[in-house]
Coordinates of C-alpha atoms and ligand atoms in Angstrom, one line a residue:
X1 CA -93.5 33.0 181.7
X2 CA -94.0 36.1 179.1
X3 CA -93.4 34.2 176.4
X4 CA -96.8 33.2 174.3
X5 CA -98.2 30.3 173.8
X6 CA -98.1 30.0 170.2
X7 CA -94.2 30.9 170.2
X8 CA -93.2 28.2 172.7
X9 CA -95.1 26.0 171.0
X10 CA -93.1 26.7 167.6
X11 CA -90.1 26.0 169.7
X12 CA -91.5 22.7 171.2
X13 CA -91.7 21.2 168.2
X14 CA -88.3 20.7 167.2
X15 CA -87.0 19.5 170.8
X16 CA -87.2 16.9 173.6
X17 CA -89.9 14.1 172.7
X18 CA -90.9 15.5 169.2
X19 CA -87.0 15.2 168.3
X20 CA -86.3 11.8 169.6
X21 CA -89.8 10.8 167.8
X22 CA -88.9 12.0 164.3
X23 CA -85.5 10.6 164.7
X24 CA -86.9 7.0 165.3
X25 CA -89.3 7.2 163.0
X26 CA -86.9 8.3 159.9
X27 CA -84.8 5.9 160.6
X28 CA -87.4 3.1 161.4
X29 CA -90.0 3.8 158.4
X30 CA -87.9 6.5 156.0
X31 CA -84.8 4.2 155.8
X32 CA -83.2 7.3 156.8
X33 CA -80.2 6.9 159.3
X34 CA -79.1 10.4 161.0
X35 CA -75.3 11.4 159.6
X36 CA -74.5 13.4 162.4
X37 CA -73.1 12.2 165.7
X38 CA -74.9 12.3 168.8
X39 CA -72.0 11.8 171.0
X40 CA -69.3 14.7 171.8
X41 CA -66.8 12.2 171.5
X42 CA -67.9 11.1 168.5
X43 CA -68.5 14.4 167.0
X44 CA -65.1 15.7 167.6
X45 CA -63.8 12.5 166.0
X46 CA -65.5 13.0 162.7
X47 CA -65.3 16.8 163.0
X48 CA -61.1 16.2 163.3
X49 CA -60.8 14.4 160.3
X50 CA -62.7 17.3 158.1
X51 CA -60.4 20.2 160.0
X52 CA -57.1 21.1 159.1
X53 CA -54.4 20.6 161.2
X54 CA -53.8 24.1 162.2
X55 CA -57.5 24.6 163.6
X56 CA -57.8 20.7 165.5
X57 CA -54.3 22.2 167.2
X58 CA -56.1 25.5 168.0
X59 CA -59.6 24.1 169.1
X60 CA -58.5 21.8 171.3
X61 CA -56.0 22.9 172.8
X62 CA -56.1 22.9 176.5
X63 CA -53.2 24.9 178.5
X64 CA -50.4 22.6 179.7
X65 CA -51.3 18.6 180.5
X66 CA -54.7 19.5 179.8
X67 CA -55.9 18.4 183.5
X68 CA -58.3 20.8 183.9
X69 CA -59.9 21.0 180.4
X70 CA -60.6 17.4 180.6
X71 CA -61.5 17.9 184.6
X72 CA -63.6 20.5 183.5
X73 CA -65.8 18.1 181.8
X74 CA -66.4 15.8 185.0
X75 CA -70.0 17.0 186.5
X76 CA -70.4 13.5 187.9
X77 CA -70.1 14.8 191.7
X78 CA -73.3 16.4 191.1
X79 CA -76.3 13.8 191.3
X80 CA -79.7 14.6 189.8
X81 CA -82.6 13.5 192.4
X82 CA -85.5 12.9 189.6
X83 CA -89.3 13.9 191.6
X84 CA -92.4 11.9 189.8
X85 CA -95.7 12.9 189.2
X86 CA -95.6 16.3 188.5
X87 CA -97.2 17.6 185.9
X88 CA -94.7 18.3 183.6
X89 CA -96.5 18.2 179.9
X90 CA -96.1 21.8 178.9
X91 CA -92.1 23.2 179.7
X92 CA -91.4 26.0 179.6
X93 CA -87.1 26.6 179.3
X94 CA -87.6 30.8 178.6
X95 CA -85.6 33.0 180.9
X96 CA -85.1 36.7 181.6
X97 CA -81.9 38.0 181.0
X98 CA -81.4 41.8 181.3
X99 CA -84.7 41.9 180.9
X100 CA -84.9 40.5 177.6
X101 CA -86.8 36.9 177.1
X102 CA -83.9 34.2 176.0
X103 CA -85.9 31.0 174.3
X104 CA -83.0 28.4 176.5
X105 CA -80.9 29.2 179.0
X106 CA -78.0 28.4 176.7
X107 CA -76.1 30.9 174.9
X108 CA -72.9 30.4 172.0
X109 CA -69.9 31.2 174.2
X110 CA -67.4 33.5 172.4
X111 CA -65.3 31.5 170.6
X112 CA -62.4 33.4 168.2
X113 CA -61.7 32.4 164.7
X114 CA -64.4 30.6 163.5
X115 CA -62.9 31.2 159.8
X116 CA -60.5 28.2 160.5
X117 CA -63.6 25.6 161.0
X118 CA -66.1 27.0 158.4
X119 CA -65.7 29.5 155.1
X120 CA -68.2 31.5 156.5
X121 CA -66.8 31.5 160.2
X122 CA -68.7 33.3 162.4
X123 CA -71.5 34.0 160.0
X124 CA -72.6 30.1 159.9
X125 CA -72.9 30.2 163.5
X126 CA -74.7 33.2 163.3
X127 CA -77.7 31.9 160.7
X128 CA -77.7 28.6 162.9
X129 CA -78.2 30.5 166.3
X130 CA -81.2 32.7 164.2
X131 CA -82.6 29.8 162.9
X132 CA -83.0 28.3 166.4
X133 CA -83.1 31.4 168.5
X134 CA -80.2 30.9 170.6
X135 CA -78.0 33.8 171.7
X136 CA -74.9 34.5 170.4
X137 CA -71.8 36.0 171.7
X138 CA -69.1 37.0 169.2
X139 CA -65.9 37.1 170.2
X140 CA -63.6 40.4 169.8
X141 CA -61.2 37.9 167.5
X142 CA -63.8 37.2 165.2
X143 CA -62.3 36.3 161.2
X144 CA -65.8 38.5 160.2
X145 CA -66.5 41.6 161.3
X146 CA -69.1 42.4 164.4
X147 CA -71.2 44.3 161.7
X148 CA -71.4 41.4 159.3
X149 CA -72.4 38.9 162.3
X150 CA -74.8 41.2 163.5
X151 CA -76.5 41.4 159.9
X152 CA -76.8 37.4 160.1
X153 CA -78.2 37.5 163.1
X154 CA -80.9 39.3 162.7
X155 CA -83.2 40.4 165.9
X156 CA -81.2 37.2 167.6
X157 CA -80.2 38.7 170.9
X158 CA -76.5 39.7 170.5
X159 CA -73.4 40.4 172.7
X160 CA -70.3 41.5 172.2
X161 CA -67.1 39.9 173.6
X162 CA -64.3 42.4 174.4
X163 CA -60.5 42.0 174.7
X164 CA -58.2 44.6 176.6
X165 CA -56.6 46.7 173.7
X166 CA -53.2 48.8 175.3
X167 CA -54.8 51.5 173.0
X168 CA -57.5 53.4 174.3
X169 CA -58.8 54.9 170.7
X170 CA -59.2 51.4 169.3
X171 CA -60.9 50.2 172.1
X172 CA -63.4 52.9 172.3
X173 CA -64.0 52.1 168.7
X174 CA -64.8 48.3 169.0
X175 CA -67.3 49.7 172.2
X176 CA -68.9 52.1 170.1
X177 CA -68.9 49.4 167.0
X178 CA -70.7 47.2 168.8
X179 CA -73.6 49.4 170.1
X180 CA -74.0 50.9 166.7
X181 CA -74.0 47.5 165.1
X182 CA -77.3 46.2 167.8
X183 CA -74.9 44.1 170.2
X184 CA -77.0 44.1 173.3
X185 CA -73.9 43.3 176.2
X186 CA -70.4 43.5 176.4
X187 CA -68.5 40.8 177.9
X188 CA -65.5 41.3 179.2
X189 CA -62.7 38.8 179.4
X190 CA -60.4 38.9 182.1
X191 CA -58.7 35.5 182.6
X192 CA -56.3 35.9 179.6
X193 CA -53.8 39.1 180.9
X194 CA -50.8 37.3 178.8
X195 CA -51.0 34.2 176.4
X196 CA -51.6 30.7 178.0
X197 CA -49.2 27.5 177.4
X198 CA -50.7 25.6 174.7
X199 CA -48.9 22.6 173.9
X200 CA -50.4 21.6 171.1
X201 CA -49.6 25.1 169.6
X202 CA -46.1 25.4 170.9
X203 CA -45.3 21.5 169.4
X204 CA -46.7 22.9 166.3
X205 CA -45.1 26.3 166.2
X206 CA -47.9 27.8 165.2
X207 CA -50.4 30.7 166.5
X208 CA -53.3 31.0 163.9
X209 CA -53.2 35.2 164.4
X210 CA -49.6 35.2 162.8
X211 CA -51.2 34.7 159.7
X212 CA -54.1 36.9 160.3
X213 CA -56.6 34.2 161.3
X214 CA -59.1 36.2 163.6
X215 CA -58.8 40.0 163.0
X216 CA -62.5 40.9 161.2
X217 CA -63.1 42.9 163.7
X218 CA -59.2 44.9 163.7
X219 CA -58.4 45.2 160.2
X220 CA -62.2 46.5 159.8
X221 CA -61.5 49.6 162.4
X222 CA -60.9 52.4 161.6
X223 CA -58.9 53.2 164.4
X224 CA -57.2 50.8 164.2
X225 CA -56.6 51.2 160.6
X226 CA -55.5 55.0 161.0
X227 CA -52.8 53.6 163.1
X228 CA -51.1 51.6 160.4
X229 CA -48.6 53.3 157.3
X230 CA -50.3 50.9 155.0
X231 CA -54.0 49.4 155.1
X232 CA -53.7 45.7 156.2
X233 CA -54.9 44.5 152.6
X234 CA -51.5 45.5 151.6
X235 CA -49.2 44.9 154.2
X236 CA -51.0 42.2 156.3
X237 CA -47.7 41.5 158.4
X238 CA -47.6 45.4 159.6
X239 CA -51.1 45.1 160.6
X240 CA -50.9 41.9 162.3
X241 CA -47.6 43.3 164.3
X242 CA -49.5 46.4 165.1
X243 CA -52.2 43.9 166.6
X244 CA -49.8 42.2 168.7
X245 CA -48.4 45.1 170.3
X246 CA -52.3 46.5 171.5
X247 CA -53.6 43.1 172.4
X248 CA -53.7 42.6 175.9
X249 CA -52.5 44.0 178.6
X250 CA -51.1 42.5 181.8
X251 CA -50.9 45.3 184.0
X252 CA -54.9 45.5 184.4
X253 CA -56.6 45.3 187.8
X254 CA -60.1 45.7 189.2
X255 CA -59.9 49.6 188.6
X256 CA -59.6 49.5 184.8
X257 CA -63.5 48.0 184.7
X258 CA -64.1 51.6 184.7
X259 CA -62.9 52.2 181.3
X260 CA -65.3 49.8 180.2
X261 CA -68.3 50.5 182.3
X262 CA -68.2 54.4 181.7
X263 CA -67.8 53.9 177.8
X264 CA -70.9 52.0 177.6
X265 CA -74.6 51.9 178.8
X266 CA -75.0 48.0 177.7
X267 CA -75.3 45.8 180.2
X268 CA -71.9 44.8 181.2
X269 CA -70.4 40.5 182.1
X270 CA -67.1 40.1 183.4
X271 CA -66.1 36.2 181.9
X272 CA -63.4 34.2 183.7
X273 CA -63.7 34.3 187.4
X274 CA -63.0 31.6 189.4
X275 CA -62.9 32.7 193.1
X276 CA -65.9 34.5 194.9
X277 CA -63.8 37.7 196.4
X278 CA -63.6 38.2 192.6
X279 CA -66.8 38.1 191.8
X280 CA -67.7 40.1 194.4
X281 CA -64.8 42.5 193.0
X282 CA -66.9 42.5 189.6
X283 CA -70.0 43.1 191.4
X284 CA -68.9 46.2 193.3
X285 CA -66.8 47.6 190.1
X286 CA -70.2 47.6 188.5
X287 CA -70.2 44.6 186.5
X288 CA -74.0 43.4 185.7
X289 CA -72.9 40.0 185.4
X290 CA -70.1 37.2 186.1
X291 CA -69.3 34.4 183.6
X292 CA -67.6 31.8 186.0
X293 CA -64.7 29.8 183.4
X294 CA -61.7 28.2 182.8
X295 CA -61.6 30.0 179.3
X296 CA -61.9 26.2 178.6
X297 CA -58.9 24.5 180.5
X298 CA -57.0 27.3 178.0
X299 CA -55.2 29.4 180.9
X300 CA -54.4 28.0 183.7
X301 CA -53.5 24.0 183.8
X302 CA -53.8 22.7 187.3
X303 CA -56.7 25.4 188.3
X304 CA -59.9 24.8 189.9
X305 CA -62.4 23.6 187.3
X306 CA -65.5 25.5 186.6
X307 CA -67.9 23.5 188.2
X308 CA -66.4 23.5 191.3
X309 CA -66.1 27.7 191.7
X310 CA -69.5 27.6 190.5
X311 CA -71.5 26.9 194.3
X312 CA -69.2 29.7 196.3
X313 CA -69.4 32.3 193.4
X314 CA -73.4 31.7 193.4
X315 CA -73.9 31.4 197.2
X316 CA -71.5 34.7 197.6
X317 CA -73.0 37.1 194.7
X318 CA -76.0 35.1 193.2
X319 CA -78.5 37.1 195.0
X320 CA -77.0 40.8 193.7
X321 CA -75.9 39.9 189.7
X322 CA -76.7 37.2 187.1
X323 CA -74.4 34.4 187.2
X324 CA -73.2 32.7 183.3
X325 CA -71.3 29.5 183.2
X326 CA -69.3 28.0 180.7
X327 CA -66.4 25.5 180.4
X328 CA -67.2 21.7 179.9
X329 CA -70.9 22.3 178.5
X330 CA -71.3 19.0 176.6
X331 CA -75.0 18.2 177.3
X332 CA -78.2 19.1 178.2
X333 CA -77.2 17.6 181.6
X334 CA -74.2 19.3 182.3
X335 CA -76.8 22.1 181.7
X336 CA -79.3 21.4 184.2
X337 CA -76.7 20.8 186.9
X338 CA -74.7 24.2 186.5
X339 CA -78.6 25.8 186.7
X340 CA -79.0 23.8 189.7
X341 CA -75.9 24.8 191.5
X342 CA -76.3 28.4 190.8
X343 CA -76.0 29.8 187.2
X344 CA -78.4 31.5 185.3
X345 CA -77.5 30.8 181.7
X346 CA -75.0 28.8 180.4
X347 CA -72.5 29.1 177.9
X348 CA -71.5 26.5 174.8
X349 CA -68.4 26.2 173.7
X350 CA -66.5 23.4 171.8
X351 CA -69.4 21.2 171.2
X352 CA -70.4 24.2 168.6
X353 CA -67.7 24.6 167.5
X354 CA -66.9 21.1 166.5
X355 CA -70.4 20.7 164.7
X356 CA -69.0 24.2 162.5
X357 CA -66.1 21.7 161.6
X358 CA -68.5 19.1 160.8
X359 CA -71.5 20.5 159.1
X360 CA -71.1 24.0 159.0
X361 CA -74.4 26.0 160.1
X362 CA -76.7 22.9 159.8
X363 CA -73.9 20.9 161.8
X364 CA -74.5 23.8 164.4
X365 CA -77.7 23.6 164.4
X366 CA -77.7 19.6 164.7
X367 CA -75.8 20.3 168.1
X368 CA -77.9 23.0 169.6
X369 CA -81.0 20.9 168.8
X370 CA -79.5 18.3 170.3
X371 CA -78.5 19.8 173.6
X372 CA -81.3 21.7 174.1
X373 CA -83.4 18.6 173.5
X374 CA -81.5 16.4 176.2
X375 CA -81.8 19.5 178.5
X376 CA -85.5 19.6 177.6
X377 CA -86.0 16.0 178.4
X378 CA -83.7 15.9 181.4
X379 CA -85.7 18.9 183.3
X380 CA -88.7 16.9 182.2
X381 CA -88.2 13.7 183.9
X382 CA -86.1 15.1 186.8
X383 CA -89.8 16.7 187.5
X384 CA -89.7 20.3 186.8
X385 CA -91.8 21.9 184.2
X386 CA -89.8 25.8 184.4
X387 CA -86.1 26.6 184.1
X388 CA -87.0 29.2 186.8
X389 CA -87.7 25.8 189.2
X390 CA -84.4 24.5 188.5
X391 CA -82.4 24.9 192.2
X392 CA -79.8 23.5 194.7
X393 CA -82.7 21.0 195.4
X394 CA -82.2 19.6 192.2
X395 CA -79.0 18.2 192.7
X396 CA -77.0 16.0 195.5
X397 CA -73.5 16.4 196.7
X398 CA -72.1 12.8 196.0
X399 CA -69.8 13.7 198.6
X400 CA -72.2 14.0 201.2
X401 CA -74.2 10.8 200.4
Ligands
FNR501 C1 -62.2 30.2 173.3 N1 -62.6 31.0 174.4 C2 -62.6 32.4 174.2 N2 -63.1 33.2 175.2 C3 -63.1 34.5 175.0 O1 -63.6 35.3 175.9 N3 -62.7 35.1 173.8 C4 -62.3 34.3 172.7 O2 -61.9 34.8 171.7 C5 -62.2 32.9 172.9 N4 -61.7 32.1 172.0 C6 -61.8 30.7 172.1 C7 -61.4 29.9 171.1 C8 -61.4 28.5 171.2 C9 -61.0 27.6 170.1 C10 -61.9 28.0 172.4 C11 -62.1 26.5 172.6 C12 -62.3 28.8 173.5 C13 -63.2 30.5 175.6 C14 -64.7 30.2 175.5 O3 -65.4 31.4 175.5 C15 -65.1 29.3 176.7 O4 -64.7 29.8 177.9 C16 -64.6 27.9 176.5 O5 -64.8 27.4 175.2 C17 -65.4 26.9 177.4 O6 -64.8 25.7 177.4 P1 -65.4 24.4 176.6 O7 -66.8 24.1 177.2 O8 -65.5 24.9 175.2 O9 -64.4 23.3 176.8

């Protein structure tokens, strides 16, 4: 696409084949075995025992049974049909998004309180995603602020992830915050009006924003801070009450997308649809996006997963907005098939998040390499040399075989 030569080729050489190579050849000739996991299951295992207990509970947590977090990770309905002989030496994975070139159609999903899986929370994340030119989306429950994460990141392409706040003053603040600090889009979540049931919380008794886990970007505002008797560095309990009483906000519908799209001229994604006569709600309230998800399993236990909304949202609204995806992202596969059924970026989540726990930015980066490698390879050998390429045809219905 528009992206030069010489740039892709700085990119090529840390993915797919030349990954695999230097992998085998360190540990063949360099006597040099890789200490980070290549499996998700085996990450999360060696990322548990380095987390505390209070963030394993929080991470993982899925709402209820956890049906649909752990149904949300089954793509195995959706067969890749490899084609052979096509030419597919030079790959190119850019994509426009908003008219801006993304190097992978992957993005960091917003993810709150990275402070409980890494010192340096969000930042690490941040420094990982610049290092390897992956966008990042920070969550409005960040521990760091928006302006610090958008100093890490540099000329990284940006977004900002936005909860409902009851009170209108500190919500225009965090949407003018987040212009002024470079943040490109804001995404707005829309599948969490009230708190989910999260058994692994509840069995704990514990809720990690109690303690003031996750409010860089709150007890940074300064409306928010005008609101309080005393700043939060000396009454943290005030400020985190004054939090709960603002966040969220149950009585929203498809009207209050207003508020959001006439206080801002970025680019706006509604995240966490699920049926298409929403998405086609989003569309027509003047979303410029959809992000279909599960929030992760987090919400609703017993819903649909995200792989399955996926074909009707596309087939109903793909041709009018730009269609992200996120919920069970574990590999480059999983990758290629929600491409191929309809999105146009797609969204990581836990995987990250787990190699935060692990290895803090370097563990990040070990997991984005590694997905965007076994993407890399998997477009490669199913035939197609552009992410553009990447359609229905790709794929089969197993049901239909
Ligand atoms: C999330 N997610 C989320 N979403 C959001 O819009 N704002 C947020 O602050 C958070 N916070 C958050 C914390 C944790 C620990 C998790 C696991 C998830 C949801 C997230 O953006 C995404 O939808 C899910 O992570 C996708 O599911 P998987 O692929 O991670 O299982």
């Amino acid at each position: 696409m528009s992206e030069p030569e010489g740039e892709r080729d700085v990119h090529a050489e840390q993915f797919g084949v030349k990954h695999i190579r230097d992998v085998y050849r360190r540990g063949m000739f360099e006597d040099e075995s890789p200490d980070f996991p290549v499996s998700f299951d085996e990450l999360r295992a060696e990322a548990a025992e380095r987390m505390s207990w209070q963030a394993e509970a929080y991470v993982h947590g899925g709402a209820g049974t956890e049906e649909t977090f752990e149904r949300n990770k089954d793509f195995s309905r959706w067969r890749i049909v490899p084609r052979m002989l096509r030419g597919v030496a030079d790959r190119d994975l850019t994509t426009e998004v908003f008219g801006q070139t993304h190097e992978y159609p992957l993005m960091i999903t917003p993810l709150g309180v990275q402070g409980m899986l890494d010192e340096e929370g969000e930042v690490a994340t941040a420094r990982a995603c610049r290092e390897l030119d992956v966008p990042f989306v920070l969550s409005s429950l960040s521990s760091r602020s928006m302006e610090d994460v958008a100093e890490a990141l540099g000329d990284t392409p940006k977004w900002f992830q936005y909860y409902w706040s009851s009170d209108d003053a500190v919500a225009e603040s965090f949407l003018d915050r987040a212009e002024d600090a470079g943040y490109e889009a804001i995404v707005v979540t829309v599948d969490a009006p009230t708190l989910g049931w999260r058994e692994r919380l509840l069995e704990k008794g514990y809720y990690p924003f109690l303690e003031g886990e996750g409010m860089g970007n709150y007890f940074s505002d300064p409306a928010f801070r005008a609101q309080l008797d005393e700043p939060p560095e000396e009454n943290p309990e005030a400020a985190v009450d004054h939090f709960l009483s603002i966040f969220g906000d149950a009585s929203l519908t498809w009207d209050d997308l207003a508020f959001v799209r006439e206080r801002t001229d970025l680019p706006v994604i509604v995240k966490g649809v699920l049926h298409p006569e929403d998405a086609r709600r989003a569309v027509e309230a003047g979303a410029d996006g959809i992000q279909v998800s599960t929030h992760g399993g987090r919400q609703v236990d017993g819903s649909i997963t995200a792989i399955e909304a996926l074909p009707e949202i596309a087939e109903e609204v793909g041709d009018d907005t730009t269609i992200f995806f996120d919920s069970g992202i574990r590999r480059g596969e999983h990758v290629f098939k929600a491409l191929a059924l309809g999105a146009d970026t797609v969204m990581l989540g836990r995987p990250f998040a787990y190699g935060l726990a692990h290895s803090g930015q370097s563990g990040v980066e070990n997991v984005l390499r590694n997905t965007i490698s076994q993407f890399d390879l998997t477009m490669g050998l199913a035939g197609i040399d552009d992410v553009g390429e990447i359609t229905r045809e790709a794929v089969r219905d197993e049901r239909t075989l």
